[in-house]
Amino acid sequence: MPIVLGIESSCDETAAALVDGERRILAQHIASQDDAHAPYGGVVPEIAARAHAERLAPLIAATLKDAGLALNEIDAVAATAGPGLIGGVMVGLVSAKALAMASDKPLYAINHLEGHALSPRLADPDLDFPYALLLVSGGHCQILRVEGVGRYRRLATTIDDALGEAFDKSAKVLGLPYPGGPAIEKLAETGDPQAVTLPRPLLGRREPHFSFAGLKSAVLRAKESGAHADADIAASFQRAAIDCVLDRLGRALDEMEPVLTLGVAGGVASNRMVRAELQTLADARGMRFTAPPPALCTDNAAMIAWAGLERLGAHEPDPLDFAARPRWPLDPDAQPARGAGVKA
Ligand code: KG4
Ligand code: ZN
């Protein structure tokens, strides 16, 4: 039974996990940096890199100790090698290289997006390739056809903000703490989703891409007007954002070669209304719906270990001089969305 050590440090979670080939998470530790970044309303790269450098080694030691395993009892080391904040990625990747070298085990340099994309398979043993995936996090907003390990076809991306970013920026407007997603979700429970008229960018467009910048600006205007309760703005924002997701996803599913299952991954996938509405969409299309538990949706190292397990045996390990990649598209053949700026 292979066991892989996973390391994640691409944004503001420092995480280590041990996962085995039977999908068992033997041990995991996650140190969130939310408190360190909260005063700035977003992740500060320099603060993040320093925190990863301080926390990662003891966290790996604690994870091995919890599982009762020595380094030489694992079969491979997998670490996020991009995309993400370069300082943090380098801390995790260099640590993984050192551990792989010291234990003479293979190294797998994992694309963070691949970790998210395969996370539904960690949680769901019945999920076979191919499947459709909505990947919605703070940095990414994509619709993929997941065809196999290392084989991803991207049908849609965002031309401006990612969905999680729209939650975070709208939360900031409403004076809510970072990260904004959970805060908006909670406040929206007491609000009226019809109270504030907000735009639904790109609704009905043929190409399935996303845009959330206009929605976020409308939230700012609604707040500044002073005419609405914050809970109503939060609920109306969440409703509008989900309407956009359902419309865009419907377009992408029409366009893609049919698949049996719809999956969701990334931090926003922990949102209860997002999950419920995706279930309804899947039901209406006669598709199965699968979503990892919320703790596997937000950044974690178990999904990185799992991606390593998926690669172990079937794919060559990566060399010890593998370079960290701040940008690393899952589908190198995907065309940029029209209107796209510099964001990947
Ligand atoms: O996957 P993730 O942990 O990190 C990235 O790779 O970006 O995603 C973090 C994002 C943040 O934007 C956060 O606000 C959002 O996921 N998020 C949520 C919820 N929980 C986290 N958005 C909406 N509702 C939630 N419950
Ligand atoms: Zn992520």
XYZ file of C-alpha atoms in Angstrom, residues 26-149:
124
model
C -3.371 8.970 7.765
C -2.531 12.371 9.253
C -2.670 16.013 8.273
C -1.871 19.438 9.671
C -2.945 22.804 8.294
C -1.723 26.131 9.641
C -3.876 28.964 8.361
C -2.383 32.434 8.057
C -5.770 34.174 8.025
C -4.953 36.201 11.154
C -1.659 37.444 9.701
C -3.293 38.690 6.484
C -6.657 39.826 7.880
C -5.535 43.426 8.622
C -4.628 43.852 4.926
C -7.844 42.360 3.510
C -5.894 39.930 1.341
C -2.771 37.778 1.221
C 0.539 39.673 1.524
C 3.182 37.574 -0.343
C 6.150 38.525 1.873
C 4.253 37.704 5.086
C 3.043 34.433 3.549
C 6.528 33.284 2.490
C 8.010 33.988 5.916
C 5.182 32.157 7.680
C 5.586 29.088 5.435
C 9.336 29.055 6.105
C 8.757 29.144 9.880
C 5.930 26.650 10.074
C 6.424 23.994 7.435
C 9.203 21.826 8.930
C 7.586 21.378 12.372
C 4.272 20.732 10.648
C 5.747 17.912 8.539
C 7.395 16.446 11.649
C 4.059 16.538 13.504
C 2.260 14.883 10.575
C 4.765 11.991 10.437
C 4.570 11.637 14.223
C 0.743 11.513 14.208
C 0.792 8.742 11.616
C 3.538 6.904 13.517
C 5.677 6.841 10.384
C 9.345 7.480 9.744
C 10.472 9.236 6.590
C 11.837 5.998 5.129
C 8.379 4.373 5.407
C 6.775 6.660 2.838
C 6.891 5.959 -0.895
C 7.083 9.449 -2.399
C 7.059 13.160 -1.582
C 4.624 15.397 -3.464
C 4.663 19.186 -3.205
C 2.855 22.036 -4.903
C 5.313 23.507 -7.425
C 2.960 26.228 -8.748
C 0.958 28.153 -9.699
C 0.906 30.483 -6.712
C 2.925 32.989 -4.741
C 6.524 32.187 -5.663
C 8.035 32.608 -2.180
C 5.670 30.137 -0.585
C 5.872 27.670 -3.458
C 9.670 27.643 -3.188
C 9.561 26.944 0.556
C 7.366 23.874 -0.005
C 9.116 22.616 -3.115
C 12.644 22.947 -1.691
C 11.562 21.200 1.518
C 10.107 18.355 -0.557
C 13.301 18.057 -2.599
C 15.394 17.847 0.570
C 13.132 15.166 2.065
C 13.058 13.183 -1.187
C 16.837 13.362 -1.444
C 17.420 12.436 2.201
C 15.055 9.445 2.030
C 15.938 8.444 -1.531
C 12.244 8.546 -2.520
C 10.749 9.956 -5.722
C 9.666 13.589 -5.891
C 6.418 14.666 -7.541
C 6.131 18.369 -8.355
C 2.384 18.928 -8.382
C 0.392 21.613 -10.152
C -1.827 23.084 -7.405
C -4.734 23.162 -9.867
C -4.227 19.460 -10.553
C -4.495 18.907 -6.789
C -7.895 20.635 -6.820
C -8.939 18.924 -10.073
C -8.272 15.416 -8.718
C -9.582 16.131 -5.182
C -13.083 14.794 -6.010
C -11.474 11.409 -6.719
C -9.826 11.384 -3.290
C -13.242 11.767 -1.691
C -15.220 9.631 -4.147
C -13.806 6.171 -5.059
C -16.531 5.731 -7.700
C -15.507 8.785 -9.700
C -13.959 7.628 -12.969
C -12.472 9.700 -15.796
C -13.731 11.618 -17.673
C -15.747 14.101 -15.606
C -16.706 17.756 -15.821
C -15.268 20.001 -13.148
C -16.071 23.472 -11.890
C -12.855 24.683 -10.222
C -13.613 27.781 -8.176
C -11.063 29.218 -5.756
C -9.555 32.546 -4.788
C -7.183 32.612 -7.728
C -8.921 30.458 -10.314
C -12.297 30.065 -11.939
C -12.363 27.397 -14.612
C -14.525 24.737 -16.185
C -12.553 21.639 -17.123
C -13.108 18.286 -18.739
C -10.880 16.043 -16.618
C -9.898 13.249 -18.983
C -7.158 11.544 -16.973
C -4.175 12.283 -14.773
